Short mmCIF file of C-alpha atoms in Angstrom, two decimals:
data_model
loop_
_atom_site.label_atom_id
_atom_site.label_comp_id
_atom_site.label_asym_id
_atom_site.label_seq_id
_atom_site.Cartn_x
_atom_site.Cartn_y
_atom_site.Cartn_z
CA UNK U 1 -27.13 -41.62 27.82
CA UNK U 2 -23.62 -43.34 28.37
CA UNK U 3 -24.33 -44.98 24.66
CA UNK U 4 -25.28 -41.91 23.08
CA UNK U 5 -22.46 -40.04 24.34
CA UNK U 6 -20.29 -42.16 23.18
CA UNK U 7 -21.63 -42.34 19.45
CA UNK U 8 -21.78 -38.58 19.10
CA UNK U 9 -18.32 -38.49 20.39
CA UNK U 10 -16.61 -37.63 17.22
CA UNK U 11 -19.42 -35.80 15.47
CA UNK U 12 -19.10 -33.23 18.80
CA UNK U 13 -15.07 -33.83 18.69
CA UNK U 14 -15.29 -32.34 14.71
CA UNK U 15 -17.35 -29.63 15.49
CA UNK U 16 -15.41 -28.60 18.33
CA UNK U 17 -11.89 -28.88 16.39
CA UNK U 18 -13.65 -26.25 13.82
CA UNK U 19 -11.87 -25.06 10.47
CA UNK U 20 -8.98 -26.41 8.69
CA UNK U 21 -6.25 -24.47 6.80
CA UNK U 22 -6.58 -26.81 3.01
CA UNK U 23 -3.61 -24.55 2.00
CA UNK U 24 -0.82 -26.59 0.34
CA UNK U 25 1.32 -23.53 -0.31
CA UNK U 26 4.87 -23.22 -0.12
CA UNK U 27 7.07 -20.81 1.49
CA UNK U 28 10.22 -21.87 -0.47
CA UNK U 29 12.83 -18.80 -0.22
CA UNK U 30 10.67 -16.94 2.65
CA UNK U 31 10.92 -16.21 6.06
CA UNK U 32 8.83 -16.22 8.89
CA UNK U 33 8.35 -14.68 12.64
CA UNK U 34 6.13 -16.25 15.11
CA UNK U 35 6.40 -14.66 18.48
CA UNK U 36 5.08 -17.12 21.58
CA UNK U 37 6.23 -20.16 19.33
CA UNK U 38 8.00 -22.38 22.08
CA UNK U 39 4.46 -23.86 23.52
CA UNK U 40 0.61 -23.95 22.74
CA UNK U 41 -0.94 -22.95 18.95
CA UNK U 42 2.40 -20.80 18.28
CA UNK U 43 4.70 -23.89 18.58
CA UNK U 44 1.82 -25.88 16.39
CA UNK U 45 1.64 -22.61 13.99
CA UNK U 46 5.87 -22.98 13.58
CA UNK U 47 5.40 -27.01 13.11
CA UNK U 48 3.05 -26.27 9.61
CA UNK U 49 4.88 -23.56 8.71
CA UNK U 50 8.43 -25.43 9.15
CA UNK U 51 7.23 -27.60 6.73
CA UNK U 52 6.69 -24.83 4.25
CA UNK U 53 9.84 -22.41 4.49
CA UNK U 54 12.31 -20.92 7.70
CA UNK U 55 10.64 -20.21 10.62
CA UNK U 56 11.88 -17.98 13.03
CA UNK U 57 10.47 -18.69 16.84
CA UNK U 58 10.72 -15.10 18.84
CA UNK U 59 10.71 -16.33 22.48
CA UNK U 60 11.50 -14.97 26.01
CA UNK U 61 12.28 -18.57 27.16
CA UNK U 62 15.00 -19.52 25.07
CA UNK U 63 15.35 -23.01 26.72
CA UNK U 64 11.97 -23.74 25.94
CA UNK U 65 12.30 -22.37 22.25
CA UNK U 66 15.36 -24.10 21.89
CA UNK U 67 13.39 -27.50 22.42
CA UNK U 68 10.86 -26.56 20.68
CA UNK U 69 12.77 -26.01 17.33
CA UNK U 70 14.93 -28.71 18.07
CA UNK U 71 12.08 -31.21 18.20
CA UNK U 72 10.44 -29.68 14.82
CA UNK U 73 13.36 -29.94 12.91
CA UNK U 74 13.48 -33.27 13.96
CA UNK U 75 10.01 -34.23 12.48
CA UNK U 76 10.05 -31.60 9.78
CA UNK U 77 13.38 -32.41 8.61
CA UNK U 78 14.31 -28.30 7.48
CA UNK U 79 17.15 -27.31 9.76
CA UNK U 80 15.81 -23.21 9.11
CA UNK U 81 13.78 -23.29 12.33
CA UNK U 82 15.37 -20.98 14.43
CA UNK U 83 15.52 -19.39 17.66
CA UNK U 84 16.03 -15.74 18.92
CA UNK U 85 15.30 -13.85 22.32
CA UNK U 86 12.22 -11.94 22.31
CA UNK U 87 10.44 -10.36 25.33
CA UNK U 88 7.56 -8.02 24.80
CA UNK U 89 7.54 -7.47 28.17
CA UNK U 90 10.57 -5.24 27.56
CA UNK U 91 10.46 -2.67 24.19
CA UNK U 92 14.84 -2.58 25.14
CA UNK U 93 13.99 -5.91 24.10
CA UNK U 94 12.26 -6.16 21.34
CA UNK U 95 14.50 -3.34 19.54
CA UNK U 96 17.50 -5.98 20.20
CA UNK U 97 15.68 -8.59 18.74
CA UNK U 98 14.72 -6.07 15.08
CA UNK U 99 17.98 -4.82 15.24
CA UNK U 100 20.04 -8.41 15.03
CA UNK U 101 17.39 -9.67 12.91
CA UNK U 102 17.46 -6.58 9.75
CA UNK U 103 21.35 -7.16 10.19
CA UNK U 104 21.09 -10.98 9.37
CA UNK U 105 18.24 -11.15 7.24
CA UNK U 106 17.28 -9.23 4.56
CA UNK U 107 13.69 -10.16 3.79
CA UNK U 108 10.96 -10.80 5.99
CA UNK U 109 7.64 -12.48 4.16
CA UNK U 110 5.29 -13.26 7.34
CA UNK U 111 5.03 -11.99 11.06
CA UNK U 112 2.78 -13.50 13.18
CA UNK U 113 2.24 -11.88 16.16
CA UNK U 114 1.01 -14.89 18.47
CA UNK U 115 2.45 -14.67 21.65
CA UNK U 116 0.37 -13.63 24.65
CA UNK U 117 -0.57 -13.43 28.54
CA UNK U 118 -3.86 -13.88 30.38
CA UNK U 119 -5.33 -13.27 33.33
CA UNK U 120 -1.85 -11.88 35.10
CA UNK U 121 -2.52 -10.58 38.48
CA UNK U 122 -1.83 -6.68 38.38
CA UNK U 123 1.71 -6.10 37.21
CA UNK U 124 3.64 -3.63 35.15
CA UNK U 125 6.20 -4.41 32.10
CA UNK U 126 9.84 -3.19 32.27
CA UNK U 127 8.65 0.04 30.98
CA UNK U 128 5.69 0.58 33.33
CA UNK U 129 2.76 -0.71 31.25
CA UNK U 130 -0.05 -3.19 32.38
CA UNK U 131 1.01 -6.31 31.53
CA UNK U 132 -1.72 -7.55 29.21
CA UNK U 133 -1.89 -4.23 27.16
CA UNK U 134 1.96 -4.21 27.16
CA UNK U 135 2.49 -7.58 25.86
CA UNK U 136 -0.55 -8.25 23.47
CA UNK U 137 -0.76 -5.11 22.05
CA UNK U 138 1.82 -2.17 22.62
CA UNK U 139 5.14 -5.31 22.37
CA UNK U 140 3.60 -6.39 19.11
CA UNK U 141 2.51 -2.63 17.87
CA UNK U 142 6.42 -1.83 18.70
CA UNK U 143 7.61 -5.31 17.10
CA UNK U 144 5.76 -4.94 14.12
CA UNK U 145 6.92 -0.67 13.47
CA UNK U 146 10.17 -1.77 13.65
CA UNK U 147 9.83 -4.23 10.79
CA UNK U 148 7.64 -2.81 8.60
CA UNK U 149 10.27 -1.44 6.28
CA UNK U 150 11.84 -4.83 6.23
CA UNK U 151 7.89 -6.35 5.50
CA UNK U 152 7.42 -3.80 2.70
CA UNK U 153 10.80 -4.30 0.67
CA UNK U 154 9.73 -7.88 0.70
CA UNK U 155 5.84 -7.59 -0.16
CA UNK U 156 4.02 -9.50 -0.93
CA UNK U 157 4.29 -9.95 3.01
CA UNK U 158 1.53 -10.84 5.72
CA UNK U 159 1.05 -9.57 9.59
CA UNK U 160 -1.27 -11.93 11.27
CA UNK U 161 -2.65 -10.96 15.00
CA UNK U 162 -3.64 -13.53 17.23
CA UNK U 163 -6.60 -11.82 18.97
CA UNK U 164 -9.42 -13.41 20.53
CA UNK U 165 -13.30 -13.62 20.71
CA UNK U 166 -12.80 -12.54 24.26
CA UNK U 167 -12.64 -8.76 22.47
CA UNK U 168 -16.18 -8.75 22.21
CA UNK U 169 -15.86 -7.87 26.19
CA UNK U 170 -13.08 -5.40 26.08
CA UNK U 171 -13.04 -1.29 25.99
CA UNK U 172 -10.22 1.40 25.33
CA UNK U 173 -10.21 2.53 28.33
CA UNK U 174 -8.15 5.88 27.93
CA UNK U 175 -8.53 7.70 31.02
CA UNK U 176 -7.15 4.30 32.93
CA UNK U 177 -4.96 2.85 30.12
CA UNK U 178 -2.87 0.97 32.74
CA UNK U 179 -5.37 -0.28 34.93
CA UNK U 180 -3.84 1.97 37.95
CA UNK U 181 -7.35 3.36 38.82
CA UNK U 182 -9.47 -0.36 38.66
CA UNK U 183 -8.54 -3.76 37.35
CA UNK U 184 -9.96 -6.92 36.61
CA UNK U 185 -7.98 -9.26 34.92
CA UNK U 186 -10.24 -10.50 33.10
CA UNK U 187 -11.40 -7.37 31.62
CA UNK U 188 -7.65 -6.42 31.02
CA UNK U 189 -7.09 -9.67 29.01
CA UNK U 190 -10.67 -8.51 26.82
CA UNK U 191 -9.31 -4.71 26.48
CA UNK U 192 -5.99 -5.80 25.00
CA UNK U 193 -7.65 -8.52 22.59
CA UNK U 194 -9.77 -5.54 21.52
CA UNK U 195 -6.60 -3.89 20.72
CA UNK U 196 -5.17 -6.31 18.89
CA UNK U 197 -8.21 -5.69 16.15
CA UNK U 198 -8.50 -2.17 16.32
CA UNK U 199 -4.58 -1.99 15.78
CA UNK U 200 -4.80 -4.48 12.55
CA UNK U 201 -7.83 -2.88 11.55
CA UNK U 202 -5.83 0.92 11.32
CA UNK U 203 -2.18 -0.59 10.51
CA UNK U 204 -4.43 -2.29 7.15
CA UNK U 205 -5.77 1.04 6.25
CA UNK U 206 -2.50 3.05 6.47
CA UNK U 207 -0.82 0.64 4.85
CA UNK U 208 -3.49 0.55 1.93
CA UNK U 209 -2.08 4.02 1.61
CA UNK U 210 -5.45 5.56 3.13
CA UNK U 211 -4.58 7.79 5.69
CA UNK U 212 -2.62 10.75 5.71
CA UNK U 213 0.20 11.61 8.50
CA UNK U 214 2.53 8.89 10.85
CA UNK U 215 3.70 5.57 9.18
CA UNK U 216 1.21 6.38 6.05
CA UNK U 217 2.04 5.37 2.62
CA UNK U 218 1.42 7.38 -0.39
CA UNK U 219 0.37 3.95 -2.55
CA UNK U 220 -0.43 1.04 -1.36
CA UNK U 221 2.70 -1.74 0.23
CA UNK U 222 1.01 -4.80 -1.09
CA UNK U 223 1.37 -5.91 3.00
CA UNK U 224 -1.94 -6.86 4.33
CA UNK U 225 -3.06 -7.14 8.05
CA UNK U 226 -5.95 -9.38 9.44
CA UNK U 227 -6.76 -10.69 12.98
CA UNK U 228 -7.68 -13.84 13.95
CA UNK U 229 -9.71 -16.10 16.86
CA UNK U 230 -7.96 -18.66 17.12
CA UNK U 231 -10.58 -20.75 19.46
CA UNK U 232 -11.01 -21.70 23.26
CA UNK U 233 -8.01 -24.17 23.06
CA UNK U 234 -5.95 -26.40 25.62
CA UNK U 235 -2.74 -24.20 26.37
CA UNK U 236 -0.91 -22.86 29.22
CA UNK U 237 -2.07 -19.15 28.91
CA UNK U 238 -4.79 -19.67 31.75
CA UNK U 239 -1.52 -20.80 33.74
CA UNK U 240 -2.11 -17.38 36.41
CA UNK U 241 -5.97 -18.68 37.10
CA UNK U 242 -6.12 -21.72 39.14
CA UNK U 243 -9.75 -21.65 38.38
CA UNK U 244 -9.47 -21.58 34.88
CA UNK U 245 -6.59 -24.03 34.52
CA UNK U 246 -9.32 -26.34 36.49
CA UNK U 247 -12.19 -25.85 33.99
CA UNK U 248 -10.18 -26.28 31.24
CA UNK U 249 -8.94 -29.94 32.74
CA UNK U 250 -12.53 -30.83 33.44
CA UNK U 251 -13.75 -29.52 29.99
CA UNK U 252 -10.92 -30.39 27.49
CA UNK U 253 -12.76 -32.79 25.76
CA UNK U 254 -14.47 -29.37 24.26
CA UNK U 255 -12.04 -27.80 24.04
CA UNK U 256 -9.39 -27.65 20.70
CA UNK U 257 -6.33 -28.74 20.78
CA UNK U 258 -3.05 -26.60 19.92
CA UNK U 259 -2.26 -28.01 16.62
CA UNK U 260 -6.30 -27.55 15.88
CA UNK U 261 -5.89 -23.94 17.46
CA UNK U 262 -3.30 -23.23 15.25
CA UNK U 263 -5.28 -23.52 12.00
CA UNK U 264 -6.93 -19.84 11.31
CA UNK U 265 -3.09 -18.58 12.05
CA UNK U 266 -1.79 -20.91 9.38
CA UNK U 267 -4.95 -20.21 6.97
CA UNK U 268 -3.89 -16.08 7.58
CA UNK U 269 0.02 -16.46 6.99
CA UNK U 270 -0.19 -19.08 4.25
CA UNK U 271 -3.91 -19.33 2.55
CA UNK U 272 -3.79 -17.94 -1.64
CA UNK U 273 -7.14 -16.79 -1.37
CA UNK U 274 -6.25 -14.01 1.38
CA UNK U 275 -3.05 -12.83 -1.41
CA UNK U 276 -5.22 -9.39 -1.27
CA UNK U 277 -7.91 -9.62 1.72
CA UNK U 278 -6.17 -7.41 4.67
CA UNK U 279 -8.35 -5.87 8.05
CA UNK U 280 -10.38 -8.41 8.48
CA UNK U 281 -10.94 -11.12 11.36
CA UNK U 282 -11.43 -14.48 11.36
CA UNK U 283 -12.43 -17.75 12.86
CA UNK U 284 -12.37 -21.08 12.16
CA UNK U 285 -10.61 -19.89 8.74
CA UNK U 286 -13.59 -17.73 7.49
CA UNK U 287 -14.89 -14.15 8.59
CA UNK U 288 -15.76 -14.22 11.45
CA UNK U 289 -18.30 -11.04 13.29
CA UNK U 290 -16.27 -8.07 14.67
CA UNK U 291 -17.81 -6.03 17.98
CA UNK U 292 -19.08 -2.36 17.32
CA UNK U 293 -16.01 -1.14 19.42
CA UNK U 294 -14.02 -3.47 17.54
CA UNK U 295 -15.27 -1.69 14.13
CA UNK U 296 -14.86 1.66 15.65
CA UNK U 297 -12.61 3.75 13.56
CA UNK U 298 -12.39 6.71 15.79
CA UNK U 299 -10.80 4.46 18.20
CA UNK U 300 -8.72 3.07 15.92
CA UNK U 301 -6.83 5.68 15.29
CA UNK U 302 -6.76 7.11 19.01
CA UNK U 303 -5.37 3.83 19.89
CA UNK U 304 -2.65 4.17 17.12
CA UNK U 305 -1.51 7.59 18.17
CA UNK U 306 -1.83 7.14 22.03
CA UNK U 307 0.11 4.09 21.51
CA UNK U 308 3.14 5.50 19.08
CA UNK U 309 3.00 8.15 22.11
CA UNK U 310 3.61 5.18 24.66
CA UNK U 311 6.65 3.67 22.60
CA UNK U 312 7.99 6.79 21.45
CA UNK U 313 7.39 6.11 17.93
#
């Protein structure tokens, strides 16, 4: 067994790493946001990208941003990797951070919105939402509003959502949107990932110029929206479960790593093929299968309204 084992090694290594982003594309003249990107597949996501065009890393930890950058300039060699304050925990914020950045740049080509918590013990952001909903899904629905404009003057322009397989669990759960009348962390960290692809699934159709009413478009922007699973990968964000941060010690050998992680985000923000492909979800840089609630348009567009509502939008 000990022989075998160590002969299939790389076959089960290669499966396990999944897709690869073949782009060679160049982002020459464009600019990029990656929320998240001082640690995990969002720093790894920053590290391609630097090598394409400027990368901006949106992080609440500036220290560890600041390293971050500093050490991908350093092996990239493009001095445009730079750092701003960003927390979605806060939407006071995240309007600071559109505000200074549509006063110093004037075009904005690709936002990925990567950053994310998990499996936070009950809490409340600065403006009194659950913390997983708040920071997956209503800090990036917020973050990305504010730059639309910005996205569409500079079409063609992507938004790529880091979401999860773990949405296949999750629910809108209206009546208890904040968790105040049950919780499970677990099941909070599933509800927001569904989120995250109801939310690109609606933002793609209004901004195909299909939907009448808020933030709809009489033609289409030439913006597209997809979602992503990025994979079960080695990275801090099962920090708040001891249990979990366990497991994934004793199982990281099937697990991906961050850089390998980071591939479907790349393939979404950088791949030619997806020029015109927007709502969609992938894995392993292909479609990937969506949940029923995930492909629920009714939803959708509950979730939208209910969350402009939230965010005063």
């Amino acid at each position: 067994i000990p022989v075998l084992l160590l002969v299939a090694a790389p076959y089960i290594r290669r499966y396990v790493a999944g897709g690869q982003c073949k782009s060679t594309a160049r982002l020459q003249g464009k600019v990029a946001i990656i929320t998240g990107a001082n640690t995990g597949i969002g720093k790894e996501t920053a590290r391609d990208l630097a090598r394409r065009g400027k990368v901006i890393i949106a992080c609440r930890d500036i220290a560890k941003a600041e390293a971050a950058a500093s050490e991908i300039r350093a092996e990239t060699g493009n001095q445009q990797v730079i750092v701003k304050k960003l927390d979605l925990a806060d939407t006071k914020s995240i309007r600071e951070f559109a505000e200074k950045f549509l006063a110093e740049e004037k075009e904005l080509h690709i936002l990925i919105n990567n950053a994310g918590v998990m499996l936070c013990p009950y809490s409340k952001t600065a403006d009194g939402f659950e913390m997983h909903l708040g920071v997956n899904h209503l800090g990036h629905f917020l973050l990305t509003f504010l730059l639309l404009e910005c996205l569409k003057r500079s079409a063609p322009a992507r938004i790529v959502n880091v979401s999860s397989l773990a949405h296949h669990g999750g629910r809108i759960r209206f009546h208890d949107l904040h968790g105040e009348k049950s919780y499970n962390r677990g099941l909070a960290y599933c509800h927001s990932k569904l989120a995250n692809v109801l939310f690109t699934r609606e933002l793609a159709r209004r901004l195909q110029g299909n939907c009448p009413g808020l933030l709809s478009f009489a033609v289409g922007t030439k913006v597209t929206a997809n979602a992503l699973h990025p994979g079960s990968v080695r990275s801090e964000l099962v920090r708040h479960s001891f249990a979990m941060t366990c497991l994934w010690k004793i199982f990281s050998f099937f697990l991906k790593t961050p850089q390998e992680g980071a591939q479907t985000s790349v393939y979404c923000a950088v791949a030619e093929e997806l020029d015109s492909v927007t709502g969609q979800y992938f894995s392993d840089c292909q479609p990937a299968y969506v949940s029923p609630r995930g492909r629920d348009d009714e939803t959708a567009k509950k979730l939208w309204s209910v969350s402009c509502e939230l965010l005063g939008i």
